[in-house]
PDB file of C-alpha atoms in Angstrom:
ATOM      1  CA  UNK T 608      98.748 127.411 103.882  1.00 54.00           C
ATOM      2  CA  UNK T 609     101.396 129.803 102.639  1.00 62.00           C
ATOM      3  CA  UNK T 610     101.883 129.982  98.893  1.00 61.00           C
ATOM      4  CA  UNK T 611     105.062 132.050  98.531  1.00 87.00           C
ATOM      5  CA  UNK T 612     108.664 130.813  98.529  1.00 96.00           C
ATOM      6  CA  UNK T 613     110.240 127.405  98.976  1.00 98.00           C
ATOM      7  CA  UNK T 614     111.846 126.636 102.317  1.00 98.00           C
ATOM      8  CA  UNK T 615     114.591 124.447 103.735  1.00 98.00           C
ATOM      9  CA  UNK T 616     116.297 123.969 107.087  1.00 98.00           C
ATOM     10  CA  UNK T 617     118.832 126.467 108.376  1.00 98.00           C
ATOM     11  CA  UNK T 618     121.117 123.880 109.987  1.00 98.00           C
ATOM     12  CA  UNK T 619     121.343 120.206 110.907  1.00 98.00           C
ATOM     13  CA  UNK T 620     119.496 118.647 113.846  1.00 98.00           C
ATOM     14  CA  UNK T 621     119.563 115.024 115.022  1.00 98.00           C
ATOM     15  CA  UNK T 622     117.336 112.632 116.944  1.00 98.00           C
ATOM     16  CA  UNK T 623     118.186 109.133 118.170  1.00 98.00           C
ATOM     17  CA  UNK T 624     115.968 106.213 119.125  1.00 97.00           C
ATOM     18  CA  UNK T 625     114.927 102.725 118.034  1.00 96.00           C
ATOM     19  CA  UNK T 626     112.880 101.421 115.129  1.00 93.00           C
ATOM     20  CA  UNK T 627     109.394 100.337 116.177  1.00 92.00           C
ATOM     21  CA  UNK T 628     109.532  97.215 113.981  1.00 87.00           C
ATOM     22  CA  UNK T 629     113.258  96.418 113.870  1.00 88.00           C
ATOM     23  CA  UNK T 630     114.045  97.350 117.467  1.00 90.00           C
ATOM     24  CA  UNK T 631     117.451  98.572 116.247  1.00 92.00           C
ATOM     25  CA  UNK T 632     119.088 101.798 117.477  1.00 96.00           C
ATOM     26  CA  UNK T 633     119.249 104.548 114.875  1.00 96.00           C
ATOM     27  CA  UNK T 634     120.241 108.200 114.552  1.00 98.00           C
ATOM     28  CA  UNK T 635     118.464 110.472 112.094  1.00 98.00           C
ATOM     29  CA  UNK T 636     119.763 113.897 111.064  1.00 98.00           C
ATOM     30  CA  UNK T 637     117.693 116.509 109.251  1.00 98.00           C
ATOM     31  CA  UNK T 638     119.578 119.036 107.139  1.00 98.00           C
ATOM     32  CA  UNK T 639     119.317 121.698 104.430  1.00 98.00           C
ATOM     33  CA  UNK T 640     118.770 120.911 100.760  1.00 98.00           C
ATOM     34  CA  UNK T 641     118.793 123.092  97.613  1.00 98.00           C
ATOM     35  CA  UNK T 642     115.783 124.465  95.775  1.00 98.00           C
ATOM     36  CA  UNK T 643     113.561 121.810  94.146  1.00 98.00           C
ATOM     37  CA  UNK T 644     115.418 118.975  95.906  1.00 98.00           C
ATOM     38  CA  UNK T 645     112.349 117.753  97.812  1.00 98.00           C
ATOM     39  CA  UNK T 646     113.000 115.244 100.601  1.00 98.00           C
ATOM     40  CA  UNK T 647     116.028 112.988 100.143  1.00 98.00           C
ATOM     41  CA  UNK T 648     116.983 110.130 102.469  1.00 98.00           C
ATOM     42  CA  UNK T 649     120.711 109.412 102.754  1.00 97.00           C
ATOM     43  CA  UNK T 650     121.262 105.916 104.115  1.00 96.00           C
ATOM     44  CA  UNK T 651     124.611 105.617 105.883  1.00 95.00           C
ATOM     45  CA  UNK T 652     126.202 102.730 107.763  1.00 86.00           C
ATOM     46  CA  UNK T 653     126.120 100.410 104.766  1.00 89.00           C
ATOM     47  CA  UNK T 654     128.968  98.372 103.360  1.00 83.00           C
ATOM     48  CA  UNK T 655     130.572 100.404 100.606  1.00 81.00           C
ATOM     49  CA  UNK T 656     129.175 103.885  99.973  1.00 88.00           C
ATOM     50  CA  UNK T 657     126.137 105.730 101.268  1.00 93.00           C
ATOM     51  CA  UNK T 658     122.961 105.431  99.214  1.00 94.00           C
ATOM     52  CA  UNK T 659     120.313 108.051  98.490  1.00 96.00           C
ATOM     53  CA  UNK T 660     116.624 107.579  97.842  1.00 97.00           C
ATOM     54  CA  UNK T 661     114.178 110.304  96.877  1.00 98.00           C
ATOM     55  CA  UNK T 662     111.059 110.387  99.033  1.00 98.00           C
ATOM     56  CA  UNK T 663     108.611 109.932  96.155  1.00 98.00           C
ATOM     57  CA  UNK T 664     105.792 107.512  95.443  1.00 97.00           C
ATOM     58  CA  UNK T 665     107.762 105.571  92.826  1.00 96.00           C
ATOM     59  CA  UNK T 666     110.369 104.659  95.451  1.00 97.00           C
ATOM     60  CA  UNK T 667     107.837 102.932  97.736  1.00 97.00           C
ATOM     61  CA  UNK T 668     108.464  99.189  97.824  1.00 95.00           C
ATOM     62  CA  UNK T 669     106.201  98.130 100.733  1.00 93.00           C
ATOM     63  CA  UNK T 670     103.199  99.459 102.680  1.00 93.00           C
ATOM     64  CA  UNK T 671     102.147  96.489 104.833  1.00 84.00           C
ATOM     65  CA  UNK T 672     102.900  97.861 108.310  1.00 83.00           C
ATOM     66  CA  UNK T 673     104.721 101.084 107.412  1.00 88.00           C
ATOM     67  CA  UNK T 674     105.847 103.023 104.359  1.00 94.00           C
ATOM     68  CA  UNK T 675     109.132 101.567 103.094  1.00 95.00           C
ATOM     69  CA  UNK T 676     111.364 103.294 100.534  1.00 97.00           C
ATOM     70  CA  UNK T 677     114.054 101.581  98.492  1.00 96.00           C
ATOM     71  CA  UNK T 678     115.664 101.050  95.127  1.00 90.00           C
ATOM     72  CA  UNK T 679     116.486  98.127  92.838  1.00 87.00           C
ATOM     73  CA  UNK T 680     118.856  96.743  95.451  1.00 86.00           C
ATOM     74  CA  UNK T 681     116.097  96.498  98.058  1.00 89.00           C
ATOM     75  CA  UNK T 682     114.679  98.437 101.016  1.00 92.00           C
ATOM     76  CA  UNK T 683     116.640 101.381 102.397  1.00 94.00           C
ATOM     77  CA  UNK T 684     114.372 103.207 104.854  1.00 96.00           C
ATOM     78  CA  UNK T 685     111.316 101.893 106.675  1.00 95.00           C
ATOM     79  CA  UNK T 686     108.636 103.746 108.650  1.00 95.00           C
ATOM     80  CA  UNK T 687     109.325 106.979 106.792  1.00 97.00           C
ATOM     81  CA  UNK T 688     105.877 108.477 107.288  1.00 97.00           C
ATOM     82  CA  UNK T 689     106.266 110.335 110.602  1.00 98.00           C
ATOM     83  CA  UNK T 690     109.378 112.342 109.737  1.00 98.00           C
ATOM     84  CA  UNK T 691     107.945 113.110 106.291  1.00 98.00           C
ATOM     85  CA  UNK T 692     104.713 114.263 107.911  1.00 98.00           C
ATOM     86  CA  UNK T 693     106.674 116.584 110.202  1.00 98.00           C
ATOM     87  CA  UNK T 694     108.549 118.156 107.291  1.00 98.00           C
ATOM     88  CA  UNK T 695     105.461 118.626 105.123  1.00 98.00           C
ATOM     89  CA  UNK T 696     103.267 119.599 108.048  1.00 98.00           C
ATOM     90  CA  UNK T 697     105.684 122.271 109.238  1.00 98.00           C
ATOM     91  CA  UNK T 698     105.992 123.782 105.765  1.00 98.00           C
ATOM     92  CA  UNK T 699     109.458 122.544 104.768  1.00 98.00           C
ATOM     93  CA  UNK T 700     109.902 121.962 101.020  1.00 98.00           C
ATOM     94  CA  UNK T 701     113.485 120.709 100.724  1.00 98.00           C
ATOM     95  CA  UNK T 702     115.519 118.665 103.223  1.00 98.00           C
ATOM     96  CA  UNK T 703     118.040 115.870 103.551  1.00 98.00           C
ATOM     97  CA  UNK T 704     117.252 113.054 105.982  1.00 98.00           C
ATOM     98  CA  UNK T 705     120.431 111.200 106.900  1.00 98.00           C
ATOM     99  CA  UNK T 706     119.833 107.904 108.687  1.00 97.00           C
ATOM    100  CA  UNK T 707     122.338 105.288 109.888  1.00 96.00           C
ATOM    101  CA  UNK T 708     119.918 102.364 110.229  1.00 94.00           C
ATOM    102  CA  UNK T 709     117.142 100.623 108.297  1.00 94.00           C
ATOM    103  CA  UNK T 710     114.224 102.329 110.022  1.00 96.00           C
ATOM    104  CA  UNK T 711     113.309 105.854 111.115  1.00 97.00           C
ATOM    105  CA  UNK T 712     113.303 105.973 114.933  1.00 97.00           C
ATOM    106  CA  UNK T 713     109.807 105.762 116.365  1.00 96.00           C
ATOM    107  CA  UNK T 714     110.601 108.185 119.226  1.00 98.00           C
ATOM    108  CA  UNK T 715     107.358 108.584 121.236  1.00 97.00           C
ATOM    109  CA  UNK T 716     105.198 107.280 118.374  1.00 97.00           C
ATOM    110  CA  UNK T 717     104.298 110.724 117.071  1.00 98.00           C
ATOM    111  CA  UNK T 718     105.999 113.446 115.025  1.00 98.00           C
ATOM    112  CA  UNK T 719     106.804 115.568 118.094  1.00 98.00           C
ATOM    113  CA  UNK T 720     110.551 114.803 118.185  1.00 98.00           C
ATOM    114  CA  UNK T 721     110.888 115.629 114.484  1.00 98.00           C
ATOM    115  CA  UNK T 722     108.999 118.898 114.972  1.00 98.00           C
ATOM    116  CA  UNK T 723     111.434 119.740 117.771  1.00 98.00           C
ATOM    117  CA  UNK T 724     114.384 118.956 115.465  1.00 98.00           C
ATOM    118  CA  UNK T 725     112.907 121.221 112.785  1.00 98.00           C
ATOM    119  CA  UNK T 726     112.526 123.963 115.377  1.00 98.00           C
ATOM    120  CA  UNK T 727     116.156 123.468 116.422  1.00 98.00           C
ATOM    121  CA  UNK T 728     117.419 123.625 112.826  1.00 98.00           C
ATOM    122  CA  UNK T 729     115.187 126.550 111.885  1.00 98.00           C
ATOM    123  CA  UNK T 730     113.282 127.051 108.649  1.00 98.00           C
ATOM    124  CA  UNK T 731     114.740 129.439 106.068  1.00 98.00           C
ATOM    125  CA  UNK T 732     113.212 130.868 102.906  1.00 97.00           C
ATOM    126  CA  UNK T 733     114.719 130.076  99.513  1.00 98.00           C
ATOM    127  CA  UNK T 734     114.594 132.271  96.385  1.00 96.00           C
ATOM    128  CA  UNK T 735     112.384 130.022  94.228  1.00 97.00           C
ATOM    129  CA  UNK T 736     108.593 130.004  94.101  1.00 97.00           C
ATOM    130  CA  UNK T 737     106.900 127.165  95.961  1.00 97.00           C
ATOM    131  CA  UNK T 738     105.274 124.706  93.547  1.00 97.00           C
ATOM    132  CA  UNK T 739     102.192 122.561  94.151  1.00 97.00           C
ATOM    133  CA  UNK T 740     100.370 119.626  92.637  1.00 98.00           C
ATOM    134  CA  UNK T 741      96.819 120.863  92.142  1.00 98.00           C
ATOM    135  CA  UNK T 742      94.150 118.150  91.962  1.00 98.00           C
ATOM    136  CA  UNK T 743      91.816 118.757  88.990  1.00 98.00           C
ATOM    137  CA  UNK T 744      89.321 115.908  89.271  1.00 98.00           C
ATOM    138  CA  UNK T 745      88.355 113.215  91.811  1.00 98.00           C
ATOM    139  CA  UNK T 746      90.389 110.010  91.953  1.00 98.00           C
ATOM    140  CA  UNK T 747      89.193 107.144  94.149  1.00 98.00           C
ATOM    141  CA  UNK T 748      90.400 103.672  95.119  1.00 98.00           C
ATOM    142  CA  UNK T 749      88.628 100.852  96.960  1.00 98.00           C
ATOM    143  CA  UNK T 750      90.561  98.027  98.647  1.00 97.00           C
ATOM    144  CA  UNK T 751      88.285  95.584 100.435  1.00 97.00           C
ATOM    145  CA  UNK T 752      86.216  97.621 102.890  1.00 97.00           C
ATOM    146  CA  UNK T 753      88.650 100.564 102.686  1.00 98.00           C
ATOM    147  CA  UNK T 754      87.940 103.576 100.503  1.00 98.00           C
ATOM    148  CA  UNK T 755      90.118 106.532  99.599  1.00 98.00           C
ATOM    149  CA  UNK T 756      89.501 109.553  97.420  1.00 98.00           C
ATOM    150  CA  UNK T 757      91.355 112.736  96.536  1.00 98.00           C
ATOM    151  CA  UNK T 758      89.415 115.550  94.935  1.00 98.00           C
ATOM    152  CA  UNK T 759      89.773 119.229  94.011  1.00 98.00           C
ATOM    153  CA  UNK T 760      89.722 121.646  96.914  1.00 97.00           C
ATOM    154  CA  UNK T 761      89.694 125.425  96.623  1.00 86.00           C
ATOM    155  CA  UNK T 762      91.757 126.065  99.703  1.00 87.00           C
ATOM    156  CA  UNK T 763      95.056 124.325 100.378  1.00 95.00           C
ATOM    157  CA  UNK T 764      95.158 120.720 101.607  1.00 98.00           C
ATOM    158  CA  UNK T 765      92.435 119.061 103.670  1.00 98.00           C
ATOM    159  CA  UNK T 766      92.353 115.552 105.179  1.00 98.00           C
ATOM    160  CA  UNK T 767      89.203 113.703 106.252  1.00 98.00           C
ATOM    161  CA  UNK T 768      89.751 110.407 108.074  1.00 98.00           C
ATOM    162  CA  UNK T 769      87.203 107.881 109.302  1.00 98.00           C
ATOM    163  CA  UNK T 770      88.221 104.776 111.248  1.00 98.00           C
ATOM    164  CA  UNK T 771      85.966 101.944 112.403  1.00 97.00           C
ATOM    165  CA  UNK T 772      87.508  99.295 114.666  1.00 96.00           C
ATOM    166  CA  UNK T 773      85.657  96.295 116.055  1.00 94.00           C
ATOM    167  CA  UNK T 774      87.645  96.927 119.216  1.00 95.00           C
ATOM    168  CA  UNK T 775      85.044  98.721 121.398  1.00 95.00           C
ATOM    169  CA  UNK T 776      87.578 101.022 123.066  1.00 96.00           C
ATOM    170  CA  UNK T 777      88.660 102.559 119.746  1.00 97.00           C
ATOM    171  CA  UNK T 778      85.356 102.153 117.923  1.00 97.00           C
ATOM    172  CA  UNK T 779      84.412 104.714 115.297  1.00 97.00           C
ATOM    173  CA  UNK T 780      86.293 107.990 115.074  1.00 98.00           C
ATOM    174  CA  UNK T 781      86.579 110.723 112.461  1.00 98.00           C
ATOM    175  CA  UNK T 782      88.734 113.795 112.086  1.00 98.00           C
ATOM    176  CA  UNK T 783      88.851 116.580 109.512  1.00 98.00           C
ATOM    177  CA  UNK T 784      91.948 118.718 109.274  1.00 98.00           C
ATOM    178  CA  UNK T 785      92.990 121.706 107.154  1.00 98.00           C
ATOM    179  CA  UNK T 786      96.781 121.732 106.978  1.00 98.00           C
ATOM    180  CA  UNK T 787      98.842 124.614 108.307  1.00 97.00           C
ATOM    181  CA  UNK T 788     102.063 124.483 110.357  1.00 98.00           C
ATOM    182  CA  UNK T 789     100.353 125.928 113.416  1.00 98.00           C
ATOM    183  CA  UNK T 790      97.497 123.434 113.329  1.00 98.00           C
ATOM    184  CA  UNK T 791      99.817 120.545 112.522  1.00 98.00           C
ATOM    185  CA  UNK T 792     101.897 121.313 115.605  1.00 98.00           C
ATOM    186  CA  UNK T 793      98.878 121.751 117.850  1.00 98.00           C
ATOM    187  CA  UNK T 794      96.326 119.222 116.613  1.00 98.00           C
ATOM    188  CA  UNK T 795      98.097 116.348 114.837  1.00 98.00           C
ATOM    189  CA  UNK T 796     101.863 116.325 115.425  1.00 98.00           C
ATOM    190  CA  UNK T 797     101.648 114.809 118.931  1.00 98.00           C
ATOM    191  CA  UNK T 798      99.175 112.025 118.031  1.00 98.00           C
ATOM    192  CA  UNK T 799     100.840 108.653 118.624  1.00 98.00           C
ATOM    193  CA  UNK T 800     100.857 105.364 116.774  1.00 95.00           C
ATOM    194  CA  UNK T 801      98.446 102.780 118.179  1.00 95.00           C
ATOM    195  CA  UNK T 802      97.626  99.105 118.118  1.00 91.00           C
ATOM    196  CA  UNK T 803      95.933  96.163 119.826  1.00 93.00           C
ATOM    197  CA  UNK T 804      97.457  93.884 122.432  1.00 91.00           C
ATOM    198  CA  UNK T 805      95.777  90.956 120.668  1.00 88.00           C
ATOM    199  CA  UNK T 806      97.952  91.591 117.585  1.00 88.00           C
ATOM    200  CA  UNK T 807     101.295  91.594 119.399  1.00 80.00           C
ATOM    201  CA  UNK T 808     102.062  87.859 119.156  1.00 73.00           C
ATOM    202  CA  UNK T 809     101.206  87.797 115.443  1.00 82.00           C
ATOM    203  CA  UNK T 810     103.398  90.819 114.753  1.00 83.00           C
ATOM    204  CA  UNK T 811     106.336  89.448 116.737  1.00 80.00           C
ATOM    205  CA  UNK T 812     106.167  86.125 114.909  1.00 81.00           C
ATOM    206  CA  UNK T 813     106.248  88.008 111.585  1.00 81.00           C
ATOM    207  CA  UNK T 814     109.292  90.023 112.699  1.00 80.00           C
ATOM    208  CA  UNK T 815     107.432  93.278 113.352  1.00 79.00           C
ATOM    209  CA  UNK T 816     106.908  95.517 116.404  1.00 84.00           C
ATOM    210  CA  UNK T 817     110.187  94.343 117.974  1.00 88.00           C
ATOM    211  CA  UNK T 818     110.832  97.869 119.263  1.00 91.00           C
ATOM    212  CA  UNK T 819     107.273  98.666 120.328  1.00 91.00           C
ATOM    213  CA  UNK T 820     106.629  99.581 123.959  1.00 92.00           C
ATOM    214  CA  UNK T 821     104.276 101.652 126.048  1.00 93.00           C
ATOM    215  CA  UNK T 822     106.788 104.493 125.597  1.00 95.00           C
ATOM    216  CA  UNK T 823     106.162 104.712 121.847  1.00 95.00           C
ATOM    217  CA  UNK T 824     102.791 103.097 121.215  1.00 94.00           C
ATOM    218  CA  UNK T 825      99.220 103.527 122.394  1.00 96.00           C
ATOM    219  CA  UNK T 826      97.999 100.016 123.240  1.00 94.00           C
ATOM    220  CA  UNK T 827      94.446  98.796 123.727  1.00 95.00           C
ATOM    221  CA  UNK T 828      92.987  95.502 124.841  1.00 94.00           C
ATOM    222  CA  UNK T 829      89.285  94.678 124.452  1.00 93.00           C
ATOM    223  CA  UNK T 830      88.278  96.642 127.513  1.00 94.00           C
ATOM    224  CA  UNK T 831      90.618  99.546 128.081  1.00 96.00           C
ATOM    225  CA  UNK T 832      93.628 101.602 127.186  1.00 97.00           C
ATOM    226  CA  UNK T 833      96.732 100.026 128.734  1.00 96.00           C
ATOM    227  CA  UNK T 834      99.030 103.083 128.846  1.00 96.00           C
ATOM    228  CA  UNK T 835      98.800 104.514 132.343  1.00 96.00           C
ATOM    229  CA  UNK T 836      99.333 108.135 131.242  1.00 96.00           C
ATOM    230  CA  UNK T 837      96.201 108.123 129.084  1.00 97.00           C
ATOM    231  CA  UNK T 838      95.497 109.678 125.700  1.00 98.00           C
ATOM    232  CA  UNK T 839      96.741 113.026 124.452  1.00 98.00           C
ATOM    233  CA  UNK T 840      93.458 113.583 122.590  1.00 98.00           C
ATOM    234  CA  UNK T 841      90.141 111.763 122.965  1.00 97.00           C
ATOM    235  CA  UNK T 842      90.324 110.989 119.223  1.00 98.00           C
ATOM    236  CA  UNK T 843      94.092 110.367 119.148  1.00 98.00           C
ATOM    237  CA  UNK T 844      93.745 107.302 116.899  1.00 98.00           C
ATOM    238  CA  UNK T 845      91.949 109.244 114.164  1.00 98.00           C
ATOM    239  CA  UNK T 846      94.408 112.129 114.488  1.00 98.00           C
ATOM    240  CA  UNK T 847      97.333 109.748 114.096  1.00 98.00           C
ATOM    241  CA  UNK T 848      95.755 108.443 110.896  1.00 98.00           C
ATOM    242  CA  UNK T 849      95.730 112.057 109.657  1.00 98.00           C
ATOM    243  CA  UNK T 850      99.425 112.278 110.547  1.00 98.00           C
ATOM    244  CA  UNK T 851     100.114 109.140 108.498  1.00 98.00           C
ATOM    245  CA  UNK T 852      98.154 110.531 105.542  1.00 98.00           C
ATOM    246  CA  UNK T 853     100.209 113.734 105.529  1.00 98.00           C
ATOM    247  CA  UNK T 854     103.431 111.691 105.562  1.00 98.00           C
ATOM    248  CA  UNK T 855     102.307 109.196 102.935  1.00 98.00           C
ATOM    249  CA  UNK T 856     100.959 111.858 100.561  1.00 98.00           C
ATOM    250  CA  UNK T 857     104.136 113.927 100.917  1.00 98.00           C
ATOM    251  CA  UNK T 858     105.504 111.308  98.526  1.00 98.00           C
ATOM    252  CA  UNK T 859     103.766 113.220  95.744  1.00 98.00           C
ATOM    253  CA  UNK T 860     107.037 115.164  95.732  1.00 98.00           C
ATOM    254  CA  UNK T 861     105.315 118.545  96.023  1.00 98.00           C
ATOM    255  CA  UNK T 862     102.646 119.885  98.394  1.00 98.00           C
ATOM    256  CA  UNK T 863      99.150 118.912  97.304  1.00 98.00           C
ATOM    257  CA  UNK T 864      96.237 121.268  96.692  1.00 98.00           C
ATOM    258  CA  UNK T 865      93.250 119.014  97.241  1.00 98.00           C
ATOM    259  CA  UNK T 866      91.066 117.216  99.756  1.00 98.00           C
ATOM    260  CA  UNK T 867      91.799 113.604 100.709  1.00 98.00           C
ATOM    261  CA  UNK T 868      89.235 111.310 102.334  1.00 98.00           C
ATOM    262  CA  UNK T 869      90.119 107.960 103.867  1.00 98.00           C
ATOM    263  CA  UNK T 870      87.615 105.444 105.226  1.00 98.00           C
ATOM    264  CA  UNK T 871      89.096 102.503 107.184  1.00 98.00           C
ATOM    265  CA  UNK T 872      92.398 103.175 105.436  1.00 97.00           C
ATOM    266  CA  UNK T 873      96.111 102.901 106.073  1.00 97.00           C
ATOM    267  CA  UNK T 874      99.453 103.154 104.299  1.00 97.00           C
ATOM    268  CA  UNK T 875      98.455 100.777 101.509  1.00 97.00           C
ATOM    269  CA  UNK T 876      95.336 102.778 100.655  1.00 98.00           C
ATOM    270  CA  UNK T 877      97.133 106.126 100.882  1.00 98.00           C
ATOM    271  CA  UNK T 878      99.798 104.929  98.475  1.00 98.00           C
ATOM    272  CA  UNK T 879      97.224 103.436  96.094  1.00 98.00           C
ATOM    273  CA  UNK T 880      95.282 106.702  95.840  1.00 98.00           C
ATOM    274  CA  UNK T 881      98.435 108.771  95.345  1.00 98.00           C
ATOM    275  CA  UNK T 882      99.716 106.371  92.685  1.00 98.00           C
ATOM    276  CA  UNK T 883      96.363 106.469  90.869  1.00 98.00           C
ATOM    277  CA  UNK T 884      96.366 110.273  90.951  1.00 98.00           C
ATOM    278  CA  UNK T 885      99.888 110.620  89.593  1.00 98.00           C
ATOM    279  CA  UNK T 886      99.226 108.031  86.885  1.00 98.00           C
ATOM    280  CA  UNK T 887      96.369 110.126  85.438  1.00 98.00           C
ATOM    281  CA  UNK T 888      97.931 113.221  83.885  1.00 97.00           C
ATOM    282  CA  UNK T 889      94.492 114.757  83.346  1.00 98.00           C
ATOM    283  CA  UNK T 890      93.846 114.686  87.099  1.00 98.00           C
ATOM    284  CA  UNK T 891      96.493 117.185  88.210  1.00 98.00           C
ATOM    285  CA  UNK T 892      98.813 119.968  87.200  1.00 98.00           C
ATOM    286  CA  UNK T 893     101.821 121.713  88.724  1.00 97.00           C
ATOM    287  CA  UNK T 894     101.228 125.342  89.713  1.00 96.00           C
ATOM    288  CA  UNK T 895     103.443 127.960  91.330  1.00 93.00           C
ATOM    289  CA  UNK T 896     102.761 129.807  94.540  1.00 81.00           C
ATOM    290  CA  UNK T 897     101.833 133.169  93.079  1.00 67.00           C
ATOM    291  CA  UNK T 898      99.240 131.628  90.763  1.00 64.00           C
ATOM    292  CA  UNK T 899      97.741 129.735  93.698  1.00 66.00           C
ATOM    293  CA  UNK T 900      97.666 132.803  95.929  1.00 61.00           C
ATOM    294  CA  UNK T 901      95.503 134.667  93.416  1.00 57.00           C
ATOM    295  CA  UNK T 902      92.869 131.922  93.228  1.00 55.00           C
ATOM    296  CA  UNK T 903      92.427 130.794  96.837  1.00 51.00           C
ATOM    297  CA  UNK T 904      90.550 132.093  99.846  1.00 47.00           C
ATOM    298  CA  UNK T 905      91.883 132.279 103.412  1.00 41.00           C
ATOM    299  CA  UNK T 906      91.472 129.064 105.374  1.00 39.00           C
ATOM    300  CA  UNK T 907      88.798 129.567 108.006  1.00 36.00           C
ATOM    301  CA  UNK T 908      88.082 126.101 109.385  1.00 38.00           C
ATOM    302  CA  UNK T 909      90.093 124.303 112.012  1.00 40.00           C
ATOM    303  CA  UNK T 910      90.390 120.546 112.459  1.00 48.00           C
ATOM    304  CA  UNK T 911      87.496 118.822 114.121  1.00 49.00           C
ATOM    305  CA  UNK T 912      87.064 115.360 115.535  1.00 56.00           C
ATOM    306  CA  UNK T 913      84.281 112.964 116.479  1.00 49.00           C
ATOM    307  CA  UNK T 914      84.770 109.869 118.593  1.00 50.00           C
ATOM    308  CA  UNK T 915      82.507 106.838 118.835  1.00 45.00           C
ATOM    309  CA  UNK T 916      82.879 103.899 121.203  1.00 37.00           C
ATOM    310  CA  UNK T 917      84.444 104.123 124.647  1.00 33.00           C
ATOM    311  CA  UNK T 918      87.585 106.071 125.451  1.00 32.00           C
ATOM    312  CA  UNK T 919      89.328 104.509 128.427  1.00 30.00           C
ATOM    313  CA  UNK T 920      91.685 106.112 130.890  1.00 28.00           C
ATOM    314  CA  UNK T 921      94.873 104.899 129.380  1.00 31.00           C
ATOM    315  CA  UNK T 922      96.650 103.692 125.404  1.00 29.00           C
ATOM    316  CA  UNK T 923     100.135 100.572 121.283  1.00 32.00           C
ATOM    317  CA  UNK T 924     101.334 100.758 117.507  1.00 35.00           C
ATOM    318  CA  UNK T 925      99.208 101.585 114.483  1.00 38.00           C
ATOM    319  CA  UNK T 926     100.179  98.822 112.092  1.00 36.00           C
ATOM    320  CA  UNK T 927      97.807  99.530 109.241  1.00 36.00           C
TER     321      UNK T 927
END
């Protein structure tokens, strides 16, 4: 992780697709933002004027099947986690995210299209020091059989994810990942959202997954992966959970210096741990890049993954 100056985008870049839950067409445009702006969604296409919402934890209004941001008037942007993960994962500090529909386009189910848009726009350095939220003591949350914890970490930001599905094709998987733009691009950014064919009818009846398809979701039944092209990684499900964590925890508003562990978690757990951390002012402090640089060691460990259960030859949406 680099600890020097803040960054933003050098130009605008757009992607277009459909929302995985709404099924509605949408165009999203990434653009530059000033120092200390963070990530700001600009919702267009509304009656009256455009509306802005800061991508911070206090603007989250739902986490059932995706991370939803809004204000007092209601939801503005759903399924924000993948584009936020791409921005944080690629080392962008400040950006505008203009969107003309209610949901970020799912694209291929990963962050790859947003990484490509960031590459197209270019990343430029800004004059201000990068700031971080440094975790000072462990904070943990338990929700049912899910457990999440964030704790101090001497070296940047680390994510440890464990998943345990009764579905025998997914089974147990774990992945540990130390964040850097290069590793994000290579190891996590292309990991796609996933789900079970047995859940489709329930989701449709609840008004979700209306835009899901084999083009944007890795889908399993009880015996095999249904996507004919197969998996991008043997442990793609665990890696996608890491992707979601990076997006959800970007809502801290600043990059985190800490280690996050999730066991059987999802968006709800990620948000609960982040909210608990931010609520305890003895658990964190804001530090600037130069101070961090003097007290950290070079990152030497790459991401690693373990898969349990059977991995079939082919893969639907992650709705946790």
